[in-house]
């Protein structure tokens, strides 16, 4: 393992947060978890937890200056724009990210933060957006029209600010829809999917159930493995990385899905049901590749962390 030994994890009691804390402990890190509340059962014995309002600059700065971590994994956020006022989603996510990244930079800590595929604008668009090209990579334009996606674009801009101001590396992970072994929510979408019904929709109409991210997903264990890889990778400045499973969760050829969705889609040189998003950059720079597929993980009997 690298010289990075102590890590602060924000949003430590969320679904991905708990798996991340658990994974980092297993990797031998000293972990401090931050969240809006404390774990009901105290949490894992080897981790410390603190209750904090990350939108409060003073609280955030005090805790990070006290811990002086080698790294910060920033996961805390309102995770979508559907159940809160848009202004609250944007203000919470942007202010908390500014406070965490600025405090991490002042502490000299490297940062791995959760951005989102929503930064591209596809998932929560009112009308179906057409990608410029496929497969989608990190260089594709970011065009969100919802407060969550815009908060993630702003978070990546803050990451760039942090690296320029303090010289610490920041990796922004853009995960797909996170799924949990044995409890894949994507299963409901797959069981309800009908390619003929998709093709019969009026042009430009966005269907329900997964079209916003082209039926992509990521197993939480692969998300955690990317966090671990980013903590030890030779990253300088700010870099963004897509975090997607290798295939869509329908088992349908991606080119057939794209043809059914759009009349004016770009060419789709994707083999079989391979994802519409490519993780080549993460494979090249982080040495990371997804290992889990819905075909085994959806019904897997895996005992995950449950200390939230």
PDB file of C-alpha atoms in Angstrom, residues 2-306:
ATOM      1  CA  UNK A   2       1.162   3.572  -0.596  1.00  0.00           C
ATOM      2  CA  UNK A   3       2.101   6.045   2.113  1.00  0.00           C
ATOM      3  CA  UNK A   4      -1.583   6.994   2.360  1.00  0.00           C
ATOM      4  CA  UNK A   5      -2.732   5.346   5.601  1.00  0.00           C
ATOM      5  CA  UNK A   6      -5.441   7.557   7.120  1.00  0.00           C
ATOM      6  CA  UNK A   7      -8.681   8.387   5.316  1.00  0.00           C
ATOM      7  CA  UNK A   8     -11.723  10.482   6.146  1.00  0.00           C
ATOM      8  CA  UNK A   9     -14.920   9.277   4.447  1.00  0.00           C
ATOM      9  CA  UNK A  10     -17.852  11.694   4.194  1.00  0.00           C
ATOM     10  CA  UNK A  11     -21.341  10.291   3.780  1.00  0.00           C
ATOM     11  CA  UNK A  12     -20.031   7.278   5.665  1.00  0.00           C
ATOM     12  CA  UNK A  13     -23.473   5.960   6.624  1.00  0.00           C
ATOM     13  CA  UNK A  14     -24.948   5.971   3.121  1.00  0.00           C
ATOM     14  CA  UNK A  15     -25.191   2.747   1.155  1.00  0.00           C
ATOM     15  CA  UNK A  16     -21.991   3.268  -0.834  1.00  0.00           C
ATOM     16  CA  UNK A  17     -20.425   4.969   2.187  1.00  0.00           C
ATOM     17  CA  UNK A  18     -20.802   1.915   4.410  1.00  0.00           C
ATOM     18  CA  UNK A  19     -19.315  -0.362   1.755  1.00  0.00           C
ATOM     19  CA  UNK A  20     -16.459   2.114   1.264  1.00  0.00           C
ATOM     20  CA  UNK A  21     -15.674   2.315   4.977  1.00  0.00           C
ATOM     21  CA  UNK A  22     -15.770  -1.482   5.192  1.00  0.00           C
ATOM     22  CA  UNK A  23     -13.504  -1.871   2.158  1.00  0.00           C
ATOM     23  CA  UNK A  24     -10.943   0.676   3.329  1.00  0.00           C
ATOM     24  CA  UNK A  25     -10.775  -0.956   6.760  1.00  0.00           C
ATOM     25  CA  UNK A  26     -10.137  -4.292   5.066  1.00  0.00           C
ATOM     26  CA  UNK A  27      -7.325  -2.634   3.086  1.00  0.00           C
ATOM     27  CA  UNK A  28      -5.674  -1.574   6.346  1.00  0.00           C
ATOM     28  CA  UNK A  29      -6.528   2.131   6.378  1.00  0.00           C
ATOM     29  CA  UNK A  30      -7.267   4.132   9.508  1.00  0.00           C
ATOM     30  CA  UNK A  31     -10.781   5.398   8.802  1.00  0.00           C
ATOM     31  CA  UNK A  32     -12.805   8.284  10.205  1.00  0.00           C
ATOM     32  CA  UNK A  33     -16.410   8.446   9.044  1.00  0.00           C
ATOM     33  CA  UNK A  34     -18.368  11.703   8.854  1.00  0.00           C
ATOM     34  CA  UNK A  35     -22.128  11.942   8.437  1.00  0.00           C
ATOM     35  CA  UNK A  36     -25.172  13.911   9.561  1.00  0.00           C
ATOM     36  CA  UNK A  37     -25.732  11.356  12.319  1.00  0.00           C
ATOM     37  CA  UNK A  38     -23.852   8.662  14.185  1.00  0.00           C
ATOM     38  CA  UNK A  39     -24.241   4.928  13.490  1.00  0.00           C
ATOM     39  CA  UNK A  40     -26.966   3.381  15.600  1.00  0.00           C
ATOM     40  CA  UNK A  41     -24.735   0.558  16.802  1.00  0.00           C
ATOM     41  CA  UNK A  42     -21.508   2.534  17.011  1.00  0.00           C
ATOM     42  CA  UNK A  43     -20.174   1.251  13.704  1.00  0.00           C
ATOM     43  CA  UNK A  44     -17.141  -0.967  13.088  1.00  0.00           C
ATOM     44  CA  UNK A  45     -14.734  -1.139  16.024  1.00  0.00           C
ATOM     45  CA  UNK A  46     -11.759  -0.050  13.916  1.00  0.00           C
ATOM     46  CA  UNK A  47     -13.354   3.182  12.637  1.00  0.00           C
ATOM     47  CA  UNK A  48     -14.256   6.430  14.371  1.00  0.00           C
ATOM     48  CA  UNK A  49     -17.406   8.355  13.508  1.00  0.00           C
ATOM     49  CA  UNK A  50     -18.331  11.986  13.953  1.00  0.00           C
ATOM     50  CA  UNK A  51     -21.586  13.816  13.385  1.00  0.00           C
ATOM     51  CA  UNK A  52     -21.146  16.909  11.241  1.00  0.00           C
ATOM     52  CA  UNK A  53     -22.973  19.377   9.030  1.00  0.00           C
ATOM     53  CA  UNK A  54     -20.686  19.607   6.012  1.00  0.00           C
ATOM     54  CA  UNK A  55     -22.426  22.760   4.822  1.00  0.00           C
ATOM     55  CA  UNK A  56     -21.008  24.399   7.942  1.00  0.00           C
ATOM     56  CA  UNK A  57     -17.525  25.545   6.975  1.00  0.00           C
ATOM     57  CA  UNK A  58     -16.355  25.849  10.579  1.00  0.00           C
ATOM     58  CA  UNK A  59     -17.361  22.313  11.579  1.00  0.00           C
ATOM     59  CA  UNK A  60     -15.874  20.811   8.435  1.00  0.00           C
ATOM     60  CA  UNK A  61     -12.587  22.688   8.696  1.00  0.00           C
ATOM     61  CA  UNK A  62     -12.258  21.931  12.418  1.00  0.00           C
ATOM     62  CA  UNK A  63     -12.646  18.196  11.994  1.00  0.00           C
ATOM     63  CA  UNK A  64     -10.331  17.835   9.009  1.00  0.00           C
ATOM     64  CA  UNK A  65      -7.663  20.030  10.582  1.00  0.00           C
ATOM     65  CA  UNK A  66      -7.910  17.926  13.741  1.00  0.00           C
ATOM     66  CA  UNK A  67      -7.599  14.567  11.958  1.00  0.00           C
ATOM     67  CA  UNK A  68      -4.944  15.667   9.409  1.00  0.00           C
ATOM     68  CA  UNK A  69      -5.786  12.716   7.133  1.00  0.00           C
ATOM     69  CA  UNK A  70      -3.643  11.582   4.243  1.00  0.00           C
ATOM     70  CA  UNK A  71      -6.757  11.404   2.064  1.00  0.00           C
ATOM     71  CA  UNK A  72     -10.415  12.340   1.978  1.00  0.00           C
ATOM     72  CA  UNK A  73     -13.103  10.295   0.221  1.00  0.00           C
ATOM     73  CA  UNK A  74     -16.016  12.672  -0.315  1.00  0.00           C
ATOM     74  CA  UNK A  75     -19.278  10.795  -0.894  1.00  0.00           C
ATOM     75  CA  UNK A  76     -21.780  12.955   1.014  1.00  0.00           C
ATOM     76  CA  UNK A  77     -24.530  14.472  -1.138  1.00  0.00           C
ATOM     77  CA  UNK A  78     -28.241  14.540  -1.804  1.00  0.00           C
ATOM     78  CA  UNK A  79     -28.087  11.777  -4.440  1.00  0.00           C
ATOM     79  CA  UNK A  80     -30.714  12.904  -6.971  1.00  0.00           C
ATOM     80  CA  UNK A  81     -33.080  15.795  -7.742  1.00  0.00           C
ATOM     81  CA  UNK A  82     -36.357  13.901  -7.365  1.00  0.00           C
ATOM     82  CA  UNK A  83     -37.299  14.159  -3.681  1.00  0.00           C
ATOM     83  CA  UNK A  84     -36.039  17.603  -2.673  1.00  0.00           C
ATOM     84  CA  UNK A  85     -36.378  21.149  -3.886  1.00  0.00           C
ATOM     85  CA  UNK A  86     -33.820  21.755  -6.601  1.00  0.00           C
ATOM     86  CA  UNK A  87     -32.348  24.701  -4.735  1.00  0.00           C
ATOM     87  CA  UNK A  88     -31.731  22.485  -1.721  1.00  0.00           C
ATOM     88  CA  UNK A  89     -30.027  19.789  -3.799  1.00  0.00           C
ATOM     89  CA  UNK A  90     -27.741  22.294  -5.479  1.00  0.00           C
ATOM     90  CA  UNK A  91     -26.924  24.340  -2.386  1.00  0.00           C
ATOM     91  CA  UNK A  92     -26.256  21.301  -0.175  1.00  0.00           C
ATOM     92  CA  UNK A  93     -24.069  19.486  -2.673  1.00  0.00           C
ATOM     93  CA  UNK A  94     -22.037  22.469  -3.820  1.00  0.00           C
ATOM     94  CA  UNK A  95     -21.463  24.056  -0.418  1.00  0.00           C
ATOM     95  CA  UNK A  96     -20.541  20.785   1.261  1.00  0.00           C
ATOM     96  CA  UNK A  97     -18.156  19.931  -1.586  1.00  0.00           C
ATOM     97  CA  UNK A  98     -16.504  23.334  -1.390  1.00  0.00           C
ATOM     98  CA  UNK A  99     -16.045  23.027   2.368  1.00  0.00           C
ATOM     99  CA  UNK A 100     -14.681  19.468   2.212  1.00  0.00           C
ATOM    100  CA  UNK A 101     -12.326  20.020  -0.712  1.00  0.00           C
ATOM    101  CA  UNK A 102     -11.007  23.320   0.612  1.00  0.00           C
ATOM    102  CA  UNK A 103     -10.377  21.789   4.053  1.00  0.00           C
ATOM    103  CA  UNK A 104      -8.732  18.748   2.454  1.00  0.00           C
ATOM    104  CA  UNK A 105      -6.500  20.997   0.366  1.00  0.00           C
ATOM    105  CA  UNK A 106      -5.462  22.999   3.406  1.00  0.00           C
ATOM    106  CA  UNK A 107      -4.628  19.729   5.163  1.00  0.00           C
ATOM    107  CA  UNK A 108      -2.566  18.537   2.192  1.00  0.00           C
ATOM    108  CA  UNK A 109      -4.817  15.513   1.742  1.00  0.00           C
ATOM    109  CA  UNK A 110      -5.443  13.909  -1.618  1.00  0.00           C
ATOM    110  CA  UNK A 111      -9.117  13.607  -2.533  1.00  0.00           C
ATOM    111  CA  UNK A 112     -11.327  11.025  -4.177  1.00  0.00           C
ATOM    112  CA  UNK A 113     -14.835  12.370  -4.663  1.00  0.00           C
ATOM    113  CA  UNK A 114     -18.068  10.967  -6.027  1.00  0.00           C
ATOM    114  CA  UNK A 115     -19.191  12.876  -9.072  1.00  0.00           C
ATOM    115  CA  UNK A 116     -21.824  11.196 -11.268  1.00  0.00           C
ATOM    116  CA  UNK A 117     -22.727  10.111 -14.773  1.00  0.00           C
ATOM    117  CA  UNK A 118     -25.551  12.642 -14.262  1.00  0.00           C
ATOM    118  CA  UNK A 119     -22.965  15.328 -15.041  1.00  0.00           C
ATOM    119  CA  UNK A 120     -23.488  14.478 -18.727  1.00  0.00           C
ATOM    120  CA  UNK A 121     -27.148  15.467 -18.484  1.00  0.00           C
ATOM    121  CA  UNK A 122     -28.744  12.247 -19.740  1.00  0.00           C
ATOM    122  CA  UNK A 123     -30.401  10.749 -16.619  1.00  0.00           C
ATOM    123  CA  UNK A 124     -32.703  13.583 -15.516  1.00  0.00           C
ATOM    124  CA  UNK A 125     -33.279  15.430 -18.781  1.00  0.00           C
ATOM    125  CA  UNK A 126     -36.886  16.426 -19.473  1.00  0.00           C
ATOM    126  CA  UNK A 127     -36.468  15.357 -23.105  1.00  0.00           C
ATOM    127  CA  UNK A 128     -34.311  12.549 -24.397  1.00  0.00           C
ATOM    128  CA  UNK A 129     -30.792  13.851 -25.065  1.00  0.00           C
ATOM    129  CA  UNK A 130     -28.697  12.514 -27.918  1.00  0.00           C
ATOM    130  CA  UNK A 131     -25.052  11.709 -27.146  1.00  0.00           C
ATOM    131  CA  UNK A 132     -22.444  13.283 -29.412  1.00  0.00           C
ATOM    132  CA  UNK A 133     -20.767   9.909 -29.852  1.00  0.00           C
ATOM    133  CA  UNK A 134     -20.665   6.400 -28.450  1.00  0.00           C
ATOM    134  CA  UNK A 135     -19.307   4.925 -26.338  1.00  0.00           C
ATOM    135  CA  UNK A 136     -19.357   7.906 -23.983  1.00  0.00           C
ATOM    136  CA  UNK A 137     -16.035   8.750 -22.352  1.00  0.00           C
ATOM    137  CA  UNK A 138     -14.750  11.378 -19.939  1.00  0.00           C
ATOM    138  CA  UNK A 139     -14.264  13.924 -22.729  1.00  0.00           C
ATOM    139  CA  UNK A 140     -17.914  13.961 -23.789  1.00  0.00           C
ATOM    140  CA  UNK A 141     -19.538  17.377 -23.189  1.00  0.00           C
ATOM    141  CA  UNK A 142     -21.336  17.844 -19.869  1.00  0.00           C
ATOM    142  CA  UNK A 143     -24.822  19.309 -20.421  1.00  0.00           C
ATOM    143  CA  UNK A 144     -26.962  18.764 -17.317  1.00  0.00           C
ATOM    144  CA  UNK A 145     -30.262  20.600 -17.004  1.00  0.00           C
ATOM    145  CA  UNK A 146     -31.150  19.445 -13.485  1.00  0.00           C
ATOM    146  CA  UNK A 147     -29.795  20.719 -10.144  1.00  0.00           C
ATOM    147  CA  UNK A 148     -28.161  17.410  -9.201  1.00  0.00           C
ATOM    148  CA  UNK A 149     -26.205  17.083 -12.428  1.00  0.00           C
ATOM    149  CA  UNK A 150     -25.185  20.739 -12.285  1.00  0.00           C
ATOM    150  CA  UNK A 151     -24.036  20.284  -8.677  1.00  0.00           C
ATOM    151  CA  UNK A 152     -21.744  17.492  -9.839  1.00  0.00           C
ATOM    152  CA  UNK A 153     -20.298  19.567 -12.678  1.00  0.00           C
ATOM    153  CA  UNK A 154     -19.695  22.339 -10.153  1.00  0.00           C
ATOM    154  CA  UNK A 155     -18.071  19.823  -7.818  1.00  0.00           C
ATOM    155  CA  UNK A 156     -15.616  18.887 -10.543  1.00  0.00           C
ATOM    156  CA  UNK A 157     -14.867  22.571 -11.124  1.00  0.00           C
ATOM    157  CA  UNK A 158     -14.172  22.860  -7.396  1.00  0.00           C
ATOM    158  CA  UNK A 159     -11.842  19.881  -7.716  1.00  0.00           C
ATOM    159  CA  UNK A 160      -9.859  21.749 -10.341  1.00  0.00           C
ATOM    160  CA  UNK A 161      -9.743  24.789  -8.082  1.00  0.00           C
ATOM    161  CA  UNK A 162      -8.451  22.652  -5.219  1.00  0.00           C
ATOM    162  CA  UNK A 163      -5.616  21.126  -7.219  1.00  0.00           C
ATOM    163  CA  UNK A 164      -4.520  24.506  -8.571  1.00  0.00           C
ATOM    164  CA  UNK A 165      -4.713  26.244  -5.206  1.00  0.00           C
ATOM    165  CA  UNK A 166      -3.240  23.581  -2.937  1.00  0.00           C
ATOM    166  CA  UNK A 167      -1.409  21.195  -5.260  1.00  0.00           C
ATOM    167  CA  UNK A 168      -3.231  18.089  -4.016  1.00  0.00           C
ATOM    168  CA  UNK A 169      -4.549  15.499  -6.501  1.00  0.00           C
ATOM    169  CA  UNK A 170      -8.311  15.028  -6.859  1.00  0.00           C
ATOM    170  CA  UNK A 171      -9.946  12.089  -8.626  1.00  0.00           C
ATOM    171  CA  UNK A 172     -13.626  12.561  -9.482  1.00  0.00           C
ATOM    172  CA  UNK A 173     -15.374   9.234  -9.938  1.00  0.00           C
ATOM    173  CA  UNK A 174     -18.450   9.321 -12.187  1.00  0.00           C
ATOM    174  CA  UNK A 175     -20.350   6.217 -11.121  1.00  0.00           C
ATOM    175  CA  UNK A 176     -23.391   4.802 -12.783  1.00  0.00           C
ATOM    176  CA  UNK A 177     -26.482   3.638 -10.877  1.00  0.00           C
ATOM    177  CA  UNK A 178     -25.008   1.841  -7.847  1.00  0.00           C
ATOM    178  CA  UNK A 179     -26.391  -1.663  -7.242  1.00  0.00           C
ATOM    179  CA  UNK A 180     -25.996  -3.883  -4.187  1.00  0.00           C
ATOM    180  CA  UNK A 181     -25.376  -7.637  -4.415  1.00  0.00           C
ATOM    181  CA  UNK A 182     -28.501  -9.627  -3.748  1.00  0.00           C
ATOM    182  CA  UNK A 183     -30.685  -6.505  -3.995  1.00  0.00           C
ATOM    183  CA  UNK A 184     -30.263  -5.160  -7.521  1.00  0.00           C
ATOM    184  CA  UNK A 185     -32.967  -2.538  -8.114  1.00  0.00           C
ATOM    185  CA  UNK A 186     -32.144  -2.792 -11.809  1.00  0.00           C
ATOM    186  CA  UNK A 187     -33.872  -6.171 -11.846  1.00  0.00           C
ATOM    187  CA  UNK A 188     -37.266  -4.444 -11.816  1.00  0.00           C
ATOM    188  CA  UNK A 189     -36.350  -2.442 -14.907  1.00  0.00           C
ATOM    189  CA  UNK A 190     -35.059  -5.516 -16.709  1.00  0.00           C
ATOM    190  CA  UNK A 191     -38.175  -7.550 -16.000  1.00  0.00           C
ATOM    191  CA  UNK A 192     -40.422  -4.744 -17.276  1.00  0.00           C
ATOM    192  CA  UNK A 193     -38.364  -4.021 -20.399  1.00  0.00           C
ATOM    193  CA  UNK A 194     -39.717  -4.646 -23.893  1.00  0.00           C
ATOM    194  CA  UNK A 195     -37.607  -3.700 -26.909  1.00  0.00           C
ATOM    195  CA  UNK A 196     -40.616  -3.545 -29.231  1.00  0.00           C
ATOM    196  CA  UNK A 197     -42.398  -1.120 -26.894  1.00  0.00           C
ATOM    197  CA  UNK A 198     -39.271   1.022 -26.776  1.00  0.00           C
ATOM    198  CA  UNK A 199     -39.074   1.165 -30.563  1.00  0.00           C
ATOM    199  CA  UNK A 200     -42.772   2.094 -30.796  1.00  0.00           C
ATOM    200  CA  UNK A 201     -42.432   5.256 -28.694  1.00  0.00           C
ATOM    201  CA  UNK A 202     -42.783   8.585 -30.515  1.00  0.00           C
ATOM    202  CA  UNK A 203     -39.462  10.069 -31.584  1.00  0.00           C
ATOM    203  CA  UNK A 204     -37.743  12.025 -28.831  1.00  0.00           C
ATOM    204  CA  UNK A 205     -39.938  10.692 -26.061  1.00  0.00           C
ATOM    205  CA  UNK A 206     -37.952   9.455 -23.077  1.00  0.00           C
ATOM    206  CA  UNK A 207     -39.180   6.079 -21.818  1.00  0.00           C
ATOM    207  CA  UNK A 208     -39.268   5.243 -18.141  1.00  0.00           C
ATOM    208  CA  UNK A 209     -36.963   2.729 -16.546  1.00  0.00           C
ATOM    209  CA  UNK A 210     -33.297   3.176 -17.330  1.00  0.00           C
ATOM    210  CA  UNK A 211     -33.050   4.940 -20.697  1.00  0.00           C
ATOM    211  CA  UNK A 212     -31.530   8.027 -19.068  1.00  0.00           C
ATOM    212  CA  UNK A 213     -28.233   6.250 -18.563  1.00  0.00           C
ATOM    213  CA  UNK A 214     -28.672   3.691 -21.348  1.00  0.00           C
ATOM    214  CA  UNK A 215     -29.413   0.941 -18.810  1.00  0.00           C
ATOM    215  CA  UNK A 216     -25.988   1.167 -17.194  1.00  0.00           C
ATOM    216  CA  UNK A 217     -25.060   0.287 -13.617  1.00  0.00           C
ATOM    217  CA  UNK A 218     -22.139  -0.414 -11.291  1.00  0.00           C
ATOM    218  CA  UNK A 219     -21.876  -2.958  -8.520  1.00  0.00           C
ATOM    219  CA  UNK A 220     -21.024  -1.241  -5.228  1.00  0.00           C
ATOM    220  CA  UNK A 221     -18.015  -3.524  -4.785  1.00  0.00           C
ATOM    221  CA  UNK A 222     -16.567  -2.272  -8.059  1.00  0.00           C
ATOM    222  CA  UNK A 223     -17.236   1.305  -6.987  1.00  0.00           C
ATOM    223  CA  UNK A 224     -15.275   0.667  -3.780  1.00  0.00           C
ATOM    224  CA  UNK A 225     -12.434  -0.935  -5.705  1.00  0.00           C
ATOM    225  CA  UNK A 226     -12.165   2.200  -7.869  1.00  0.00           C
ATOM    226  CA  UNK A 227     -12.032   4.375  -4.751  1.00  0.00           C
ATOM    227  CA  UNK A 228      -9.194   2.194  -3.458  1.00  0.00           C
ATOM    228  CA  UNK A 229      -7.382   2.330  -6.788  1.00  0.00           C
ATOM    229  CA  UNK A 230      -7.703   6.116  -6.978  1.00  0.00           C
ATOM    230  CA  UNK A 231      -6.272   6.513  -3.475  1.00  0.00           C
ATOM    231  CA  UNK A 232      -3.000   4.898  -4.514  1.00  0.00           C
ATOM    232  CA  UNK A 233      -2.773   5.869  -8.192  1.00  0.00           C
ATOM    233  CA  UNK A 234      -0.237   8.334  -9.525  1.00  0.00           C
ATOM    234  CA  UNK A 235      -2.810  11.037 -10.251  1.00  0.00           C
ATOM    235  CA  UNK A 236      -1.735  14.658 -10.568  1.00  0.00           C
ATOM    236  CA  UNK A 237      -4.104  17.588 -10.805  1.00  0.00           C
ATOM    237  CA  UNK A 238      -7.766  16.757 -11.287  1.00  0.00           C
ATOM    238  CA  UNK A 239      -8.908  13.752 -13.285  1.00  0.00           C
ATOM    239  CA  UNK A 240     -12.389  12.319 -13.831  1.00  0.00           C
ATOM    240  CA  UNK A 241     -13.093   8.613 -14.265  1.00  0.00           C
ATOM    241  CA  UNK A 242     -16.207   6.787 -15.402  1.00  0.00           C
ATOM    242  CA  UNK A 243     -17.209   3.906 -13.140  1.00  0.00           C
ATOM    243  CA  UNK A 244     -19.551   1.529 -14.987  1.00  0.00           C
ATOM    244  CA  UNK A 245     -20.100  -2.191 -15.296  1.00  0.00           C
ATOM    245  CA  UNK A 246     -18.837  -3.746 -18.497  1.00  0.00           C
ATOM    246  CA  UNK A 247     -22.340  -4.365 -19.866  1.00  0.00           C
ATOM    247  CA  UNK A 248     -25.863  -3.012 -19.636  1.00  0.00           C
ATOM    248  CA  UNK A 249     -28.224  -4.742 -17.206  1.00  0.00           C
ATOM    249  CA  UNK A 250     -30.758  -5.826 -19.826  1.00  0.00           C
ATOM    250  CA  UNK A 251     -28.742  -8.410 -21.716  1.00  0.00           C
ATOM    251  CA  UNK A 252     -29.856  -6.693 -24.960  1.00  0.00           C
ATOM    252  CA  UNK A 253     -27.425  -5.484 -27.621  1.00  0.00           C
ATOM    253  CA  UNK A 254     -26.617  -1.853 -26.870  1.00  0.00           C
ATOM    254  CA  UNK A 255     -26.726  -0.936 -30.557  1.00  0.00           C
ATOM    255  CA  UNK A 256     -30.309  -2.251 -30.714  1.00  0.00           C
ATOM    256  CA  UNK A 257     -31.219  -0.107 -27.706  1.00  0.00           C
ATOM    257  CA  UNK A 258     -29.706   2.999 -29.256  1.00  0.00           C
ATOM    258  CA  UNK A 259     -31.429   2.358 -32.596  1.00  0.00           C
ATOM    259  CA  UNK A 260     -34.767   1.968 -30.799  1.00  0.00           C
ATOM    260  CA  UNK A 261     -34.253   5.117 -28.709  1.00  0.00           C
ATOM    261  CA  UNK A 262     -33.209   7.541 -31.446  1.00  0.00           C
ATOM    262  CA  UNK A 263     -33.883   8.354 -35.053  1.00  0.00           C
ATOM    263  CA  UNK A 264     -30.735  10.476 -35.224  1.00  0.00           C
ATOM    264  CA  UNK A 265     -28.310   8.621 -32.987  1.00  0.00           C
ATOM    265  CA  UNK A 266     -24.578   8.593 -33.702  1.00  0.00           C
ATOM    266  CA  UNK A 267     -23.000   5.293 -34.765  1.00  0.00           C
ATOM    267  CA  UNK A 268     -22.804   2.787 -31.913  1.00  0.00           C
ATOM    268  CA  UNK A 269     -19.617   0.734 -32.357  1.00  0.00           C
ATOM    269  CA  UNK A 270     -20.310  -1.216 -29.154  1.00  0.00           C
ATOM    270  CA  UNK A 271     -20.092  -4.998 -29.144  1.00  0.00           C
ATOM    271  CA  UNK A 272     -23.111  -6.946 -27.915  1.00  0.00           C
ATOM    272  CA  UNK A 273     -24.476  -5.675 -24.617  1.00  0.00           C
ATOM    273  CA  UNK A 274     -21.272  -3.815 -23.716  1.00  0.00           C
ATOM    274  CA  UNK A 275     -21.942  -0.572 -21.839  1.00  0.00           C
ATOM    275  CA  UNK A 276     -22.631   2.669 -23.673  1.00  0.00           C
ATOM    276  CA  UNK A 277     -19.993   4.194 -21.358  1.00  0.00           C
ATOM    277  CA  UNK A 278     -16.338   3.233 -21.647  1.00  0.00           C
ATOM    278  CA  UNK A 279     -13.987   2.820 -18.679  1.00  0.00           C
ATOM    279  CA  UNK A 280     -10.807   2.622 -20.742  1.00  0.00           C
ATOM    280  CA  UNK A 281      -9.341   5.675 -18.993  1.00  0.00           C
ATOM    281  CA  UNK A 282      -9.736   4.111 -15.543  1.00  0.00           C
ATOM    282  CA  UNK A 283      -8.273   0.859 -16.801  1.00  0.00           C
ATOM    283  CA  UNK A 284      -5.277   2.712 -18.234  1.00  0.00           C
ATOM    284  CA  UNK A 285      -4.586   5.198 -15.433  1.00  0.00           C
ATOM    285  CA  UNK A 286      -5.902   3.444 -12.311  1.00  0.00           C
ATOM    286  CA  UNK A 287      -5.380  -0.185 -13.251  1.00  0.00           C
ATOM    287  CA  UNK A 288      -9.086  -0.697 -12.531  1.00  0.00           C
ATOM    288  CA  UNK A 289     -11.698  -2.774 -14.315  1.00  0.00           C
ATOM    289  CA  UNK A 290     -15.194  -3.855 -13.203  1.00  0.00           C
ATOM    290  CA  UNK A 291     -15.349  -7.413 -11.968  1.00  0.00           C
ATOM    291  CA  UNK A 292     -19.034  -7.928 -11.165  1.00  0.00           C
ATOM    292  CA  UNK A 293     -21.982  -8.507 -13.465  1.00  0.00           C
ATOM    293  CA  UNK A 294     -25.720  -8.486 -12.812  1.00  0.00           C
ATOM    294  CA  UNK A 295     -25.925 -12.058 -14.086  1.00  0.00           C
ATOM    295  CA  UNK A 296     -24.316 -13.309 -10.871  1.00  0.00           C
ATOM    296  CA  UNK A 297     -24.571 -10.377  -8.470  1.00  0.00           C
ATOM    297  CA  UNK A 298     -28.306  -9.659  -8.706  1.00  0.00           C
ATOM    298  CA  UNK A 299     -29.134 -12.790  -6.711  1.00  0.00           C
ATOM    299  CA  UNK A 300     -25.845 -13.174  -4.844  1.00  0.00           C
ATOM    300  CA  UNK A 301     -25.921 -13.969  -1.135  1.00  0.00           C
ATOM    301  CA  UNK A 302     -23.344 -11.458   0.107  1.00  0.00           C
ATOM    302  CA  UNK A 303     -23.238 -10.158   3.652  1.00  0.00           C
ATOM    303  CA  UNK A 304     -22.638  -6.453   3.238  1.00  0.00           C
ATOM    304  CA  UNK A 305     -22.053  -3.858   5.954  1.00  0.00           C
ATOM    305  CA  UNK A 306     -25.071  -2.671   7.903  1.00  0.00           C
TER     306      UNK A 306
END
